[in-house]
PDB file of C-alpha atoms in Angstrom:
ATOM      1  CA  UNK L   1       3.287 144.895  50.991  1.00 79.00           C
ATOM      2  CA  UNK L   2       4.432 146.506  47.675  1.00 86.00           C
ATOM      3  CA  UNK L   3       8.141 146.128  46.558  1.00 90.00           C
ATOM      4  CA  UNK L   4      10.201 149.613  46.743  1.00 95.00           C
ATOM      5  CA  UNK L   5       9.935 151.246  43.301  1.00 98.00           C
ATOM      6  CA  UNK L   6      13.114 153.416  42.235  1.00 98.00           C
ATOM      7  CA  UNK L   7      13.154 155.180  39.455  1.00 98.00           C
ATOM      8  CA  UNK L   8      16.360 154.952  37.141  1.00 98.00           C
ATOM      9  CA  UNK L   9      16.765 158.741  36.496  1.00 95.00           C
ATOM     10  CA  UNK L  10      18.003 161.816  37.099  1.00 90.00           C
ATOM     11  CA  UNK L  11      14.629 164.102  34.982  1.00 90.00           C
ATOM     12  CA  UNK L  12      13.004 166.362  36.712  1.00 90.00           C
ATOM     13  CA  UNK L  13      10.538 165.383  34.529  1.00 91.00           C
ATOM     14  CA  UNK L  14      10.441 161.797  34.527  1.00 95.00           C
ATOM     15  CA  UNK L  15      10.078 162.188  38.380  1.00 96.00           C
ATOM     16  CA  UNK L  16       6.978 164.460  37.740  1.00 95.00           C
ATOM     17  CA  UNK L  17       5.745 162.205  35.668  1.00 96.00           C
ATOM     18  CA  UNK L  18       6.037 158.796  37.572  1.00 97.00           C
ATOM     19  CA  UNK L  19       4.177 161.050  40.694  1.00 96.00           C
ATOM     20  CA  UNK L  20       1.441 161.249  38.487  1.00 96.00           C
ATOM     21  CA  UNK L  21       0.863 157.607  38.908  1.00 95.00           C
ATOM     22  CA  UNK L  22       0.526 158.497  43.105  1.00 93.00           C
ATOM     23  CA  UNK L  23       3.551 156.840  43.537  1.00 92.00           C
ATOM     24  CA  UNK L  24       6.074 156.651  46.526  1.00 93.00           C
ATOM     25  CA  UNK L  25       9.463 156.245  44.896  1.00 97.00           C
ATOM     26  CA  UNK L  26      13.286 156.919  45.251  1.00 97.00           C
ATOM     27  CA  UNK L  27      15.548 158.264  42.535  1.00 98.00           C
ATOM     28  CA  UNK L  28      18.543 156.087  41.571  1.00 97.00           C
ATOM     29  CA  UNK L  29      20.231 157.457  38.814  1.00 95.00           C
ATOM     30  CA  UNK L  30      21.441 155.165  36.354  1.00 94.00           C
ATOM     31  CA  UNK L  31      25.129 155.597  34.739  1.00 92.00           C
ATOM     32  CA  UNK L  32      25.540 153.258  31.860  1.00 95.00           C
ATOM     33  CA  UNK L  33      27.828 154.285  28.126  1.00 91.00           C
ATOM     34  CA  UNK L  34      25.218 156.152  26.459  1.00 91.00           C
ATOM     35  CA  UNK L  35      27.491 155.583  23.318  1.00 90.00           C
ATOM     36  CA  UNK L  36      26.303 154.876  20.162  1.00 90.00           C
ATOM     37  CA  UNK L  37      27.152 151.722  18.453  1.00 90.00           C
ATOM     38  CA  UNK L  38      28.610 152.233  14.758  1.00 90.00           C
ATOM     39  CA  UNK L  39      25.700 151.541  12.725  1.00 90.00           C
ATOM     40  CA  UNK L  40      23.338 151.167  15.409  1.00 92.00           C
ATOM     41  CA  UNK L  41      19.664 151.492  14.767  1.00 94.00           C
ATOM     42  CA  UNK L  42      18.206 154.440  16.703  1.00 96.00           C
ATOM     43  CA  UNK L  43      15.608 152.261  18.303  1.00 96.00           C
ATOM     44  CA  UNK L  44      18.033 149.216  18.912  1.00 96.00           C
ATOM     45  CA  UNK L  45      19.853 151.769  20.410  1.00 96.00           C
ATOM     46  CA  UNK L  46      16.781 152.999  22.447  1.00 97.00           C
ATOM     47  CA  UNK L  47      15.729 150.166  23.556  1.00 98.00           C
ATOM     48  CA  UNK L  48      19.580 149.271  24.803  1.00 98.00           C
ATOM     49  CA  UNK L  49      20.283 152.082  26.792  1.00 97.00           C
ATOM     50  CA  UNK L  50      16.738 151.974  28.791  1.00 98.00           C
ATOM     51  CA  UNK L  51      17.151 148.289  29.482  1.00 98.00           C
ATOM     52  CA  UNK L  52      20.806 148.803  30.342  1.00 98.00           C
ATOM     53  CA  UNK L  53      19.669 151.806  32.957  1.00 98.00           C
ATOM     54  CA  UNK L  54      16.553 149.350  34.071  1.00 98.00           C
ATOM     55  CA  UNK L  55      18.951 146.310  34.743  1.00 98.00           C
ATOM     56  CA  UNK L  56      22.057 148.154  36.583  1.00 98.00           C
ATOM     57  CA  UNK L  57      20.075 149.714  39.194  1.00 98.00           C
ATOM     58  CA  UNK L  58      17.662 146.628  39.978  1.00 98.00           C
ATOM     59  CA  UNK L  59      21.188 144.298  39.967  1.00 98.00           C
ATOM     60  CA  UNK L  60      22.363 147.533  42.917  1.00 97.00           C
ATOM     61  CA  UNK L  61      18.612 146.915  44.454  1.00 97.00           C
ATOM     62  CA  UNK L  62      17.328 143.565  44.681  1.00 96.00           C
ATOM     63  CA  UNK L  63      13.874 143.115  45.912  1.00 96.00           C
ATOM     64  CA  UNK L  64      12.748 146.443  44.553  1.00 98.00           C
ATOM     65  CA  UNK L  65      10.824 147.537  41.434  1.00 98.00           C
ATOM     66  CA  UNK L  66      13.131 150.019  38.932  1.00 99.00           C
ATOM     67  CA  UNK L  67      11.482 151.970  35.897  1.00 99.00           C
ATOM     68  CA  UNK L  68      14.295 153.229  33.680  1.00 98.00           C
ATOM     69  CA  UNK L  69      13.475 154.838  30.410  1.00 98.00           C
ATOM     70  CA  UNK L  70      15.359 156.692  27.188  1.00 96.00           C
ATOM     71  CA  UNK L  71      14.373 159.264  24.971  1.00 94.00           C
ATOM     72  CA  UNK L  72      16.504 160.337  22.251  1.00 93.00           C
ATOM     73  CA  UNK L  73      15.939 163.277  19.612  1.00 93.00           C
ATOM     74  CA  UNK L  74      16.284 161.407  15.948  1.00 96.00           C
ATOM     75  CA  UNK L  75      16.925 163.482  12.810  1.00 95.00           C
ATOM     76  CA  UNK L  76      16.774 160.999   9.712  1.00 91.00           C
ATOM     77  CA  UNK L  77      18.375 158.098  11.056  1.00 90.00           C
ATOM     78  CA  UNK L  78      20.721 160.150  13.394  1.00 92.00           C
ATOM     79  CA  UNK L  79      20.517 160.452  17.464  1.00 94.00           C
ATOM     80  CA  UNK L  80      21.009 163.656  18.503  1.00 92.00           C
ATOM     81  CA  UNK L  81      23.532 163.323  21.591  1.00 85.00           C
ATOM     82  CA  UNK L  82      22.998 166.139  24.554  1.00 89.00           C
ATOM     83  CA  UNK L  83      25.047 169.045  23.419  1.00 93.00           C
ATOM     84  CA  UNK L  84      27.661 170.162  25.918  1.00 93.00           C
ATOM     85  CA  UNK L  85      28.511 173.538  23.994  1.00 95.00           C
ATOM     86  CA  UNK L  86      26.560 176.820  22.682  1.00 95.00           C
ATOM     87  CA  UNK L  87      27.915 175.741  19.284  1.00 96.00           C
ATOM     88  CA  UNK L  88      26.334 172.477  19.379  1.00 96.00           C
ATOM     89  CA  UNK L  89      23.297 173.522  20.376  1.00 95.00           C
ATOM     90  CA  UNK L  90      23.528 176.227  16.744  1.00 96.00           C
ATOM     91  CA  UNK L  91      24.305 173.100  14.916  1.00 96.00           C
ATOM     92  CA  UNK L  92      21.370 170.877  16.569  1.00 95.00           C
ATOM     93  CA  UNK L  93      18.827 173.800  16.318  1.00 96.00           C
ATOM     94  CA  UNK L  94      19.482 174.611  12.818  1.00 97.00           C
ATOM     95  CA  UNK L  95      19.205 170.912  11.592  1.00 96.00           C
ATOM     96  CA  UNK L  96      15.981 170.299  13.335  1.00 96.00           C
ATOM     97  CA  UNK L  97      14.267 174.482  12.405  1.00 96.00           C
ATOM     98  CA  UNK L  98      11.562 173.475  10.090  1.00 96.00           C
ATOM     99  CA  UNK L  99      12.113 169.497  10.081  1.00 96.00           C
ATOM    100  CA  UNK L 100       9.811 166.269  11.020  1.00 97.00           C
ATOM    101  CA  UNK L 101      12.082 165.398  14.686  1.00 96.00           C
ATOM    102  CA  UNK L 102      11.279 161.739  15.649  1.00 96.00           C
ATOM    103  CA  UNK L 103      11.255 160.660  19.546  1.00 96.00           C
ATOM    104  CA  UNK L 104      11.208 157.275  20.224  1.00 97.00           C
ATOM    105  CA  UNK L 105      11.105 156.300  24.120  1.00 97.00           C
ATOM    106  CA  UNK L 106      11.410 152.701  25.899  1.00 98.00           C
ATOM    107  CA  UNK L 107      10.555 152.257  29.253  1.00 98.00           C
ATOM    108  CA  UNK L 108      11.831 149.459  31.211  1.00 99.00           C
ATOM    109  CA  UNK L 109      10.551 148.266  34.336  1.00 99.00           C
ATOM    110  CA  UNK L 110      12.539 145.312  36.176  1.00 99.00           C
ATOM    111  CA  UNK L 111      10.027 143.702  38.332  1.00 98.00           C
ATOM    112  CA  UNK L 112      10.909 142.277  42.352  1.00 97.00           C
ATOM    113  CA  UNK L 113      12.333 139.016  41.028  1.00 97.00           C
ATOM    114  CA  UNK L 114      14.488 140.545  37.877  1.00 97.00           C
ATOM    115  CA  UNK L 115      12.102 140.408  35.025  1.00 98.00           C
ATOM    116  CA  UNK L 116      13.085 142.878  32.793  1.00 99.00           C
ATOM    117  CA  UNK L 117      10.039 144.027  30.177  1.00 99.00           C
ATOM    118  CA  UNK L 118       9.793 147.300  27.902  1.00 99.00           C
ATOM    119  CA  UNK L 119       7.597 149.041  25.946  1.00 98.00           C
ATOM    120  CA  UNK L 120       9.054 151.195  22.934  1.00 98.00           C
ATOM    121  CA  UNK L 121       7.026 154.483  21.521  1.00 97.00           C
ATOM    122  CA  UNK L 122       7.653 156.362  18.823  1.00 98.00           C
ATOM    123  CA  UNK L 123       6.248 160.415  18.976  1.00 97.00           C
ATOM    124  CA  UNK L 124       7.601 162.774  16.236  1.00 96.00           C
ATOM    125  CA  UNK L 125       7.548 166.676  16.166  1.00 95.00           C
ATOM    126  CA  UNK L 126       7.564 168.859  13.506  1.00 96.00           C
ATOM    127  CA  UNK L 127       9.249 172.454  14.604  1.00 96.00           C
ATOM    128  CA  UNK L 128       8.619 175.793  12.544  1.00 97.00           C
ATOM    129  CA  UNK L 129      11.797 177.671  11.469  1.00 98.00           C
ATOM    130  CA  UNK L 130      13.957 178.607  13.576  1.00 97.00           C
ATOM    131  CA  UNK L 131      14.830 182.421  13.612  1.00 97.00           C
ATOM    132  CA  UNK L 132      18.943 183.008  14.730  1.00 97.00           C
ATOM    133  CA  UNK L 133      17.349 185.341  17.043  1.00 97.00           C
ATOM    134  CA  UNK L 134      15.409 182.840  18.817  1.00 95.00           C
ATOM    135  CA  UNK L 135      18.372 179.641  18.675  1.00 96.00           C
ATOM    136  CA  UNK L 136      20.454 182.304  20.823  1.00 96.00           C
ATOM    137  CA  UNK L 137      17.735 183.468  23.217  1.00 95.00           C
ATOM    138  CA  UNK L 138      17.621 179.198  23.521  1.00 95.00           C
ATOM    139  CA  UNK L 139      21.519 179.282  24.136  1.00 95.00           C
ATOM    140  CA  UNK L 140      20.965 182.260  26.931  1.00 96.00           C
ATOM    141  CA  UNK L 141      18.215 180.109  29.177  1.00 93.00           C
ATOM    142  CA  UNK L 142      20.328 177.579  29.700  1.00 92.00           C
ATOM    143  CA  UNK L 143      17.408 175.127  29.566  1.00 89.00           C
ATOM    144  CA  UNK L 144      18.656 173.152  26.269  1.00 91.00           C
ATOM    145  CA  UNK L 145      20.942 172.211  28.865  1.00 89.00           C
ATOM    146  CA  UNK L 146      21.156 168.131  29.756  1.00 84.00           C
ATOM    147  CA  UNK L 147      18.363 167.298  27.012  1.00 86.00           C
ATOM    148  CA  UNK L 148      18.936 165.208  23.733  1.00 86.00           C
ATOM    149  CA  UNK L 149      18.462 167.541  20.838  1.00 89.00           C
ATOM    150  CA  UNK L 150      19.054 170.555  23.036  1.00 91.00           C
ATOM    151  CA  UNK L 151      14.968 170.945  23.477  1.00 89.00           C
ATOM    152  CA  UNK L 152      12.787 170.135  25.962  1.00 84.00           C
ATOM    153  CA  UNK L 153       9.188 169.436  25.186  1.00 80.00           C
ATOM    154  CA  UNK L 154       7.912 171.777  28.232  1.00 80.00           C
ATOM    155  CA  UNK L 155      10.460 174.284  27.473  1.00 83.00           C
ATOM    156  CA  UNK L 156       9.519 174.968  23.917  1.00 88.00           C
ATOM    157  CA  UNK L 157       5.799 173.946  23.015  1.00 88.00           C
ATOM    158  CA  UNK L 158       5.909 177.456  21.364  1.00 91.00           C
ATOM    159  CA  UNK L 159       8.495 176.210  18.711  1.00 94.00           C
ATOM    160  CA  UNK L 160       5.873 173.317  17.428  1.00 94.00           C
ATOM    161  CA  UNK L 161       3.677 172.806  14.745  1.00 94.00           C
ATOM    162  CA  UNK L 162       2.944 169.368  14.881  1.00 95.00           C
ATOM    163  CA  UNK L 163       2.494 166.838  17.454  1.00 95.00           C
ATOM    164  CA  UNK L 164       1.752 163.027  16.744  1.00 97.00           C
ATOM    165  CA  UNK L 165       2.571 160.230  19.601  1.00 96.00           C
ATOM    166  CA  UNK L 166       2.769 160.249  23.248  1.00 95.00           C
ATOM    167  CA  UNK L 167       3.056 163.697  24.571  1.00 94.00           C
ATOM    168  CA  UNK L 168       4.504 162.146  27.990  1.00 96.00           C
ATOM    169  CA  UNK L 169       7.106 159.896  26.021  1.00 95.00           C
ATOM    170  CA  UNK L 170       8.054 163.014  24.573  1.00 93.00           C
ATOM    171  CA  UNK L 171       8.756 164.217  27.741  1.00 92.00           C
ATOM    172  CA  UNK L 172      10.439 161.198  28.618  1.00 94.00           C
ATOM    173  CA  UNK L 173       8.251 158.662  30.120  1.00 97.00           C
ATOM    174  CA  UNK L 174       4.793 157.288  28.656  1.00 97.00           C
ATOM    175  CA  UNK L 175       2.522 157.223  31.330  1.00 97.00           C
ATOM    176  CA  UNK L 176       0.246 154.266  29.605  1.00 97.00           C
ATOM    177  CA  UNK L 177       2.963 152.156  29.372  1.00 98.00           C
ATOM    178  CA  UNK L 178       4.620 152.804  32.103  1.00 98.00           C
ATOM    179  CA  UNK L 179       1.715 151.754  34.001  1.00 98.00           C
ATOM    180  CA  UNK L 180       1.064 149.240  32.086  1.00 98.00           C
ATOM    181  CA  UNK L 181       4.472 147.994  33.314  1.00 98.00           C
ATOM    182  CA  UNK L 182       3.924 148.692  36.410  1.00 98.00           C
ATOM    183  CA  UNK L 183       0.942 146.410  36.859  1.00 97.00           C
ATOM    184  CA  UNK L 184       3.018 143.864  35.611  1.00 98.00           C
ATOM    185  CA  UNK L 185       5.496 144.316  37.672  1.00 97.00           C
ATOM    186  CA  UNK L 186       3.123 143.682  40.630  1.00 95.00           C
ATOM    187  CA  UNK L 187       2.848 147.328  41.789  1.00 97.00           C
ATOM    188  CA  UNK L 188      -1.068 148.433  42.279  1.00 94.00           C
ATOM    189  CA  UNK L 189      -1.606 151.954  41.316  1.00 93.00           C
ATOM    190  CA  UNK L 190      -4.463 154.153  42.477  1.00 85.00           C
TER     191      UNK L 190
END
């Protein structure tokens, strides 16, 4: 009999994703300090906060199988936080209109006996400019909304030129990896 798997997240997409895989799973939200270190490498910091998310929930549920991941928006060397305000998202939207985005994920996957392993990918977008008109229709929806950068991959294909990488660790979770993890872990997929 397989282990439990729970995934360590509260995406709507990420859970999409991981059914992909014709997985039965539960969702376990992780809640670690997203915070980022003073200096902190964006993929040091990556790579923390998935394996912090990955470790929390399997130490909450031993036995079982967590996948935990992170995907940041990275502008230069900067991660983009989530905005919280309209103004933020102006700011965040205007930096990124016509600019090379990077979007490194890690997955983590703690296996039944607390192995942690990860797997880090690094995508990159390129978005056309930006009009004002269309950075407020953005604000309106409401879907910049709980994402890093303030854009969602699904939300706003429309807005790219330029794709390189994983389109699923764009959206949060690399399905190669992660099953790659997966198999590791012990879990046999379909």
């Amino acid at each position: 009999m397989q282990p439990r798997v729970i995934l360590a997240s509260r995406s709507p997409a990420r859970a999409t994703l991981l059914r992909q895989l014709g997985l039965e799973f539960t969702i376990a939200p992780a809640h670690v300090d997203e915070t980022v270190m003073k200096n902190e490498n964006p993929l040091a910091y990556v790579r923390r906060v998935a394996r912090a998310k990955a470790s929390k929930v399997a130490a909450q549920n031993p036995g079982c199988v967590v996948v935990a991941a992170d995907t940041p928006s990275v502008l230069g060397r900067r991660i983009l936080q989530t905005p919280e305000t309209a103004e933020e998202v102006r700011v965040m939207l205007r930096q990124q209109s016509g600019r090379r985005v990077t979007v490194p994920t890690v997955v983590a996957v703690v296996d039944e006996h607390g192995k942690l392993r990860d797997k880090t990918i690094v995508s990159w977008v390129k978005l056309k400019r930006l009009s004002e008109r269309e950075i407020e229709h953005h604000i309106q929806t409401g879907l910049w909304q709980g994402t890093a950068g303030a854009l969602k991959l699904e939300d706003t294909e429309h807005w790219i030129m330029q794709m390189h990488g994983s389109r699923s660790g764009i959206m949060g979770l690399p399905m190669y990896e992660t099953a790659l993890l997966l198999r590791a872990a012990g879990i046999k997929l379909p």
